[in-house]
């Protein structure tokens, strides 16, 4: 069976990670963990993009080599992903020899097949975005907007990829494959953009202007444009162009099932350049990846940016509130594909109410009562109709959760878990085990209620696993049960023979606001 292949956009090593980076990696990690929970083998690839003009300029300002600068920033990403529990299977760094060799081989192949040509071009160039601009990028006043940064006029010779040759193919492909991009409204945006493709893509930079990049194999005076180089990581680190063993692994992995990216790099990089590159390399329409496009995070309605004074440091948040609270909040409050506004208050509210007062309270009082009234071991009894119906509702919730997570609707999956917990806590209140324990005529009812609550806690912890794996594992340890199996038919079952629950201990201690987030005065 083909592994579930998930990858994220690789992070540019010009600056340390911000909240958008953390959200994307957690999103991909949740999906990877979910599919593992479903019994699938997963190949999760992520990494860093280390080449380009901005990296070279930043290194020059510090008086150090570009590789040293890129490695230092890369380490900040690696450190944060370790803290946040990102469970990737492969790490891509675009300065790796494996990647360099793959890029150079692809360039040579494309040149031999007349997909590349050399020409002189005169035009405006955005240093920030590292690309040539056309009149389409001008604002109503005829000027290039601040989003392009410093724009200079260049007249230079470069290598070009025949992007225009793909225009008819791309339009037909997008029309025939609406599943290429999700959510659906992003596919519509991409189709509109693809219909306007004109001209070809400059894929080189002269060494006289930029030396920090992968040298062209057939023209040593040029290095590869950072976007052309970076996009290839998705196949180079999956085994494309490697040894015979690696090529075998690549064929078993590709195409990518979920290619997680931000909306800002859908057009043109991932939605236009990347499929056209793959098409030119000989990939069939059925071998194209599927793009999952998420939105942006803002702060108090303004774009998160150091230049605007809006700073959301994920490392500081994780250190102050813990990775569980951060992971849960980012997945809970962001609707797939839509923008979200970061709020420290909502992070605390979600953690303290839904996790602490909700799931944490359910586990704590269930185990406390089980140990107090039954020494941790409810006797096996036949469940009454209402408790059977309760567990059937839990089964229905699991099936709903699976449907939601299959569609990458993580926020909805969490909502389903919360509803299950609320239903279990309502059962505690309505059945009142503390009263049953005092009634000599109700021992079977007490055992049945406690067993039902333990099973519900296990189900909730199972659904929480992809989002908050450490917390879920601790809950399962305390209730002394393995997670519910989601491999095939959903079967909640009964408590095992000679079952004894563990001691309860707070899993979600209450958090207080510490003022981690900076915002404009």
XYZ file of C-alpha atoms in Angstrom:
521
model
C 0.000 0.000 0.000
C 1.295 3.462 -0.936
C 2.429 5.526 2.068
C 0.464 8.672 2.812
C 2.874 11.352 1.572
C 2.527 14.741 3.243
C 4.887 17.678 2.906
C 4.954 21.333 3.839
C 6.490 24.321 2.151
C 10.120 24.451 3.201
C 10.951 27.474 5.362
C 13.187 30.211 4.027
C 16.252 30.678 6.233
C 16.348 34.459 6.073
C 14.732 34.929 9.500
C 13.714 32.824 12.532
C 10.317 31.057 12.608
C 7.101 32.975 13.242
C 3.579 31.876 14.131
C 2.699 31.113 10.496
C 5.577 28.644 10.268
C 4.454 26.953 13.497
C 0.828 26.723 12.355
C 1.752 25.090 9.056
C 4.039 22.513 10.645
C 1.532 21.648 13.383
C -1.203 21.354 10.755
C 0.873 18.897 8.713
C 1.937 17.023 11.844
C -1.683 16.606 12.981
C -2.612 15.173 9.588
C 0.427 12.860 9.596
C -0.377 11.610 13.103
C -4.024 11.127 12.183
C -3.197 8.932 9.203
C -0.777 6.897 11.316
C -3.618 6.446 13.801
C -5.706 5.131 10.920
C -3.103 2.459 10.345
C -1.388 3.956 7.318
C 2.332 4.236 6.721
C 3.185 7.936 6.465
C 6.045 9.791 4.802
C 6.189 13.324 6.240
C 8.730 15.642 4.607
C 9.631 19.154 5.708
C 12.753 21.297 5.778
C 14.454 24.580 4.950
C 15.223 26.592 1.826
C 18.776 27.871 2.323
C 19.708 29.588 -0.954
C 18.868 32.961 -2.468
C 19.709 36.626 -2.508
C 18.179 37.526 0.844
C 20.232 34.886 2.648
C 23.395 36.098 0.918
C 22.663 39.725 1.819
C 21.860 38.905 5.450
C 25.105 36.946 5.755
C 27.090 39.805 4.210
C 25.620 42.259 6.727
C 26.871 40.034 9.545
C 30.203 39.391 7.866
C 29.784 35.618 7.810
C 29.446 32.955 5.115
C 25.912 32.310 3.743
C 26.109 28.664 4.806
C 26.900 29.661 8.394
C 23.990 32.101 8.439
C 21.578 29.586 6.891
C 22.662 26.829 9.288
C 22.081 29.080 12.294
C 18.559 29.983 11.207
C 17.883 26.357 10.268
C 18.782 25.325 13.804
C 16.111 27.684 15.187
C 13.524 25.876 13.067
C 14.794 22.444 14.107
C 14.735 23.425 17.768
C 11.160 24.710 17.579
C 9.912 21.636 15.719
C 11.421 19.441 18.416
C 9.683 21.487 21.107
C 6.357 21.318 19.276
C 6.651 17.559 18.650
C 6.674 17.736 14.846
C 6.991 14.099 13.776
C 8.574 14.465 10.335
C 10.189 11.461 8.645
C 12.587 13.336 6.368
C 14.333 16.704 6.641
C 15.135 18.718 3.519
C 17.954 21.271 3.458
C 18.523 22.618 -0.039
C 22.303 22.852 0.384
C 22.477 19.056 0.810
C 24.530 17.288 -1.924
C 21.589 14.981 -2.690
C 19.418 17.952 -3.578
C 22.141 19.802 -5.494
C 22.758 16.760 -7.676
C 19.054 16.339 -8.337
C 18.554 19.985 -9.349
C 21.553 19.910 -11.687
C 20.390 16.652 -13.299
C 16.908 18.097 -13.858
C 18.355 21.257 -15.409
C 20.499 19.211 -17.787
C 17.560 17.032 -18.777
C 15.291 20.018 -19.423
C 17.971 21.712 -21.539
C 18.505 18.587 -23.629
C 14.766 18.456 -24.300
C 14.586 22.153 -25.262
C 12.661 23.329 -22.205
C 15.390 25.869 -21.388
C 16.919 28.683 -23.410
C 19.213 31.666 -22.828
C 18.127 35.242 -23.514
C 18.693 38.854 -22.484
C 15.933 40.614 -20.573
C 15.506 44.199 -19.453
C 13.019 44.882 -16.697
C 12.218 45.732 -13.102
C 13.402 43.313 -10.421
C 12.117 42.939 -6.839
C 15.023 42.242 -4.498
C 12.681 41.181 -1.680
C 10.740 38.673 -3.778
C 13.744 37.785 -5.936
C 11.772 37.978 -9.183
C 11.316 40.126 -12.271
C 8.140 42.198 -12.349
C 5.788 43.135 -15.154
C 3.236 45.906 -15.547
C 0.652 43.569 -13.998
C 2.402 44.068 -10.648
C 2.049 47.869 -10.778
C -0.584 49.560 -8.640
C -3.282 51.977 -9.850
C -0.744 54.805 -9.546
C 1.637 53.033 -11.902
C 4.133 52.286 -9.137
C 5.232 48.987 -7.653
C 3.727 48.604 -4.179
C 5.626 48.262 -0.878
C 5.057 44.500 -0.876
C 7.803 44.231 -3.520
C 10.409 46.061 -1.424
C 13.286 47.646 -3.310
C 12.737 47.441 -7.084
C 15.643 48.019 -9.470
C 15.946 48.111 -13.256
C 18.089 45.281 -14.598
C 19.350 44.451 -18.055
C 20.968 41.032 -18.024
C 21.267 37.641 -19.677
C 19.642 34.620 -18.000
C 18.307 31.138 -18.548
C 14.551 30.722 -19.048
C 12.095 27.856 -18.605
C 9.425 27.665 -21.340
C 6.513 28.270 -18.987
C 4.331 29.614 -21.810
C 4.583 26.223 -23.504
C 2.550 24.783 -20.598
C -0.297 27.305 -20.623
C -2.809 25.178 -22.572
C -1.854 22.023 -20.687
C -2.196 23.702 -17.281
C -5.616 25.159 -18.103
C -6.870 21.759 -19.260
C -5.336 20.000 -16.261
C -6.949 22.350 -13.756
C -10.335 21.998 -15.426
C -10.120 18.207 -15.352
C -8.677 17.941 -11.828
C -10.568 20.182 -9.376
C -9.084 18.080 -6.553
C -5.621 19.481 -7.334
C -6.175 22.355 -4.878
C -8.325 22.557 -1.772
C -10.282 24.331 -0.408
C -12.250 24.629 -3.641
C -12.312 28.410 -3.786
C -8.508 28.388 -4.047
C -8.801 26.182 -7.116
C -11.000 28.818 -8.746
C -8.424 31.523 -7.966
C -5.667 29.398 -9.455
C -7.620 28.607 -12.606
C -8.197 32.311 -13.191
C -4.494 33.056 -12.699
C -3.379 30.190 -14.928
C -5.491 31.525 -17.789
C -3.358 34.679 -17.782
C 0.048 33.015 -18.144
C 2.229 34.953 -20.579
C 5.955 34.738 -21.130
C 8.511 32.372 -19.683
C 10.120 31.933 -16.259
C 13.617 33.216 -15.537
C 15.283 30.388 -13.592
C 18.847 31.680 -13.203
C 20.779 34.511 -11.617
C 24.212 35.608 -12.868
C 26.996 34.882 -10.417
C 28.133 38.475 -10.799
C 24.996 39.420 -8.848
C 24.292 36.312 -6.781
C 26.738 33.556 -5.936
C 24.723 31.768 -3.221
C 22.859 29.110 -5.159
C 23.166 25.872 -7.128
C 25.471 26.340 -10.114
C 24.113 25.482 -13.562
C 25.761 22.246 -14.781
C 26.158 23.560 -18.323
C 26.856 27.243 -17.604
C 29.009 27.946 -14.503
C 28.390 31.692 -14.745
C 24.865 31.219 -13.388
C 23.150 29.838 -10.273
C 19.601 28.494 -10.030
C 16.713 30.803 -9.137
C 15.772 30.070 -5.537
C 12.147 29.128 -6.289
C 13.083 26.682 -9.058
C 15.668 25.134 -6.727
C 13.372 25.036 -3.685
C 10.375 23.427 -5.392
C 12.452 20.446 -6.455
C 13.033 19.489 -2.805
C 9.605 17.846 -2.737
C 10.881 15.115 -5.056
C 14.655 15.144 -4.455
C 14.317 14.261 -0.754
C 11.667 11.670 -1.587
C 14.202 9.760 -3.693
C 13.779 11.181 -7.195
C 16.946 10.899 -9.266
C 18.880 9.070 -6.555
C 20.222 5.536 -6.420
C 18.145 2.620 -7.710
C 16.897 1.977 -4.154
C 15.937 5.614 -3.721
C 14.174 5.683 -7.080
C 12.195 2.650 -5.980
C 11.175 4.443 -2.799
C 10.170 7.499 -4.809
C 7.913 5.500 -7.115
C 6.221 3.944 -4.087
C 5.680 7.354 -2.420
C 4.745 9.732 -5.209
C 2.479 11.551 -5.824
C 2.202 13.672 -2.698
C -1.213 13.276 -1.041
C -1.235 16.547 0.902
C 1.106 19.348 -0.030
C 0.507 21.879 2.777
C 1.242 25.498 1.810
C 0.185 29.032 2.680
C -2.095 30.970 0.364
C 0.683 33.451 -0.444
C 2.759 30.863 -2.302
C -0.045 29.165 -4.229
C 0.149 31.646 -7.112
C 2.400 31.450 -8.977
C 5.000 29.194 -7.309
C 3.139 26.038 -6.299
C 0.056 26.377 -8.460
C 1.722 27.398 -11.730
C 5.510 26.894 -11.700
C 5.526 23.548 -9.882
C 2.982 21.577 -11.937
C 4.485 22.994 -15.140
C 7.960 21.922 -14.027
C 6.695 18.427 -13.262
C 4.868 18.279 -16.582
C 8.034 19.280 -18.436
C 9.982 16.621 -16.525
C 7.602 13.944 -17.791
C 5.201 13.497 -14.870
C 1.703 12.505 -15.965
C -1.480 14.311 -14.935
C -2.191 11.521 -12.447
C 1.251 12.054 -10.869
C 0.627 15.656 -9.818
C 0.574 16.416 -6.076
C -2.492 17.718 -4.277
C -2.207 21.137 -2.661
C -3.815 21.926 0.702
C -3.814 25.706 1.120
C -4.166 27.375 4.510
C -4.755 31.005 5.430
C -2.778 33.617 7.363
C -2.644 34.534 11.040
C -3.093 38.152 12.037
C -2.930 39.950 15.391
C -5.728 42.340 16.303
C -6.712 42.349 12.648
C -3.263 43.351 11.394
C -0.744 41.223 9.519
C 1.787 39.545 11.811
C 5.102 41.222 10.996
C 8.103 42.607 12.825
C 8.003 45.686 10.602
C 4.485 46.537 11.808
C 5.241 45.751 15.454
C 2.935 42.716 15.473
C 5.057 39.896 16.839
C 3.848 36.413 17.734
C 6.821 34.275 18.731
C 5.836 30.583 18.749
C 8.955 29.595 20.711
C 8.051 32.030 23.520
C 4.440 30.836 23.519
C 5.487 27.192 23.734
C 7.926 27.947 26.545
C 5.333 29.922 28.533
C 2.150 27.932 27.955
C 3.501 24.593 26.754
C 3.283 22.955 23.327
C -0.059 21.283 24.092
C -1.888 24.581 24.616
C -0.316 26.122 21.511
C -0.973 23.137 19.257
C -4.566 22.835 20.451
C -5.367 26.522 20.059
C -3.898 26.900 16.566
C -5.799 23.853 15.324
C -9.003 24.758 17.181
C -9.375 28.372 16.108
C -8.301 28.197 12.454
C -10.788 27.007 9.835
C -8.944 25.282 7.010
C -8.231 27.724 4.206
C -9.430 30.789 6.112
C -7.456 33.512 7.880
C -7.451 33.620 11.685
C -6.713 36.296 14.256
C -4.338 35.328 17.044
C -5.495 35.963 20.605
C -3.570 35.058 23.725
C -6.840 35.255 25.643
C -8.489 32.692 23.372
C -5.487 30.380 23.667
C -5.974 30.404 27.439
C -9.752 30.106 27.146
C -9.563 27.080 24.851
C -7.027 25.361 27.089
C -8.643 26.136 30.427
C -12.250 25.447 29.441
C -12.248 22.716 26.787
C -9.131 20.864 27.896
C -8.944 21.690 31.600
C -12.561 21.993 32.672
C -13.746 19.625 29.973
C -11.542 16.628 29.228
C -9.222 17.038 32.215
C -12.143 17.246 34.606
C -13.787 14.185 33.029
C -10.656 12.089 33.451
C -9.881 13.303 36.950
C -13.279 12.754 38.484
C -13.898 9.482 36.636
C -10.658 7.983 37.905
C -11.056 9.460 41.376
C -14.508 7.936 41.746
C -13.430 4.621 40.241
C -10.554 4.294 42.676
C -12.604 5.509 45.626
C -15.722 3.401 45.035
C -14.299 0.384 43.188
C -10.568 0.383 44.023
C -9.892 1.226 40.384
C -11.691 -1.795 38.954
C -15.393 -1.631 37.998
C -16.993 -5.087 37.890
C -18.117 -6.313 34.447
C -21.882 -5.868 34.209
C -24.488 -5.654 31.472
C -25.016 -2.045 30.408
C -28.477 -0.568 30.546
C -30.090 0.856 27.405
C -29.138 4.459 28.178
C -25.464 3.585 28.583
C -25.483 1.479 25.428
C -26.974 4.482 23.631
C -24.253 6.700 25.112
C -21.480 4.484 23.750
C -23.268 4.249 20.401
C -23.182 8.043 20.292
C -19.441 7.875 20.967
C -19.068 5.457 18.057
C -21.011 7.835 15.836
C -18.723 10.680 16.942
C -15.646 8.686 15.982
C -17.067 8.039 12.511
C -17.834 11.745 12.134
C -14.329 12.595 13.311
C -12.835 10.294 10.672
C -14.888 11.942 7.921
C -13.821 15.391 9.092
C -10.144 14.544 9.405
C -10.092 12.780 6.035
C -11.189 16.138 4.626
C -8.487 17.973 6.658
C -11.180 19.788 8.648
C -9.205 19.622 11.869
C -11.177 22.335 13.653
C -14.356 20.325 13.051
C -12.694 17.143 14.290
C -11.757 18.901 17.519
C -15.340 20.165 17.872
C -16.536 16.567 17.613
C -14.136 15.548 20.395
C -15.346 18.434 22.570
C -18.971 17.415 22.037
C -18.109 13.856 23.099
C -16.457 15.138 26.281
C -19.406 17.397 27.074
C -21.756 14.455 26.658
C -19.638 12.347 29.036
C -19.511 15.097 31.643
C -23.292 15.420 31.364
C -23.528 11.685 32.074
C -21.473 12.177 35.247
C -23.864 14.881 36.415
C -27.061 13.022 35.516
C -26.008 9.611 36.882
C -24.333 11.033 40.042
C -21.969 8.129 40.888
C -21.421 9.626 44.367
C -25.108 8.980 45.073
C -25.057 5.522 43.497
C -22.151 4.610 45.770
C -24.356 5.215 48.782
C -27.260 3.160 47.467
C -26.928 -0.571 48.319
C -29.432 -1.401 45.559
C -27.387 0.250 42.795
C -23.951 -1.496 42.689
C -24.373 -2.712 39.098
C -25.463 0.734 37.951
C -22.373 2.287 39.556
C -20.052 -0.215 37.879
C -21.745 0.311 34.513
C -21.579 4.106 34.720
C -17.912 4.143 35.740
C -16.983 1.695 32.968
C -18.878 3.788 30.414
C -17.119 6.973 31.526
C -13.701 5.323 31.310
C -14.465 4.140 27.779
C -15.611 7.638 26.802
C -12.406 9.103 28.247
C -10.394 6.651 26.167
C -12.302 7.621 23.025
C -11.761 11.326 23.702
C -8.042 10.787 24.304
C -7.827 8.834 21.049
C -9.387 11.701 19.095
C -7.058 14.152 20.832
C -3.933 12.172 19.902
C -3.116 13.861 16.566
C -3.539 17.369 18.017
C -2.020 16.946 21.484
C -0.094 13.656 21.478
C 1.711 14.137 24.799
C -1.471 15.005 26.705
C -3.397 12.167 25.057
C -0.664 9.677 25.958
C -0.744 10.818 29.584
C -4.528 10.398 29.765
C -4.285 6.903 28.312
C -1.544 6.085 30.822
C -3.725 7.229 33.700
C -6.761 5.270 32.570
C -4.507 2.253 31.811
C -5.841 1.655 28.320
C -4.485 1.636 24.779
C -6.067 4.090 22.338
C -9.174 3.088 20.475
C -8.348 1.377 17.179
C -9.283 3.454 14.127
C -7.799 1.033 11.585
C -11.093 -0.468 10.430
C -14.562 -0.724 11.892
C -14.993 1.449 14.977
C -15.418 -0.846 18.004
C -15.396 0.768 21.440
C -15.785 -2.585 23.228
C -15.602 -3.234 26.967
C -12.995 -2.855 29.664
C -10.483 -5.732 29.647
C -10.628 -8.433 32.279
C -8.951 -7.562 35.581
C -8.843 -3.911 34.531
C -7.477 -1.447 37.094
C -7.251 2.261 36.364
C -4.329 4.418 37.407
C -4.053 7.374 39.773
C -5.473 10.656 38.427
C -3.135 13.593 38.042
C -3.895 16.986 36.400
C -3.084 16.825 32.687
C -4.138 20.390 31.879
C -3.122 22.661 34.766
C -4.798 26.046 34.611
C -2.854 28.680 32.678
C -2.703 32.386 33.464
C -1.925 35.131 30.993
C 1.746 36.114 30.895
C 1.679 38.734 28.138
C 3.895 36.845 25.694
C 2.548 38.480 22.533
C 3.774 41.885 21.429
C 1.318 44.172 19.688
C 1.301 47.744 18.390
C 1.115 50.470 21.007
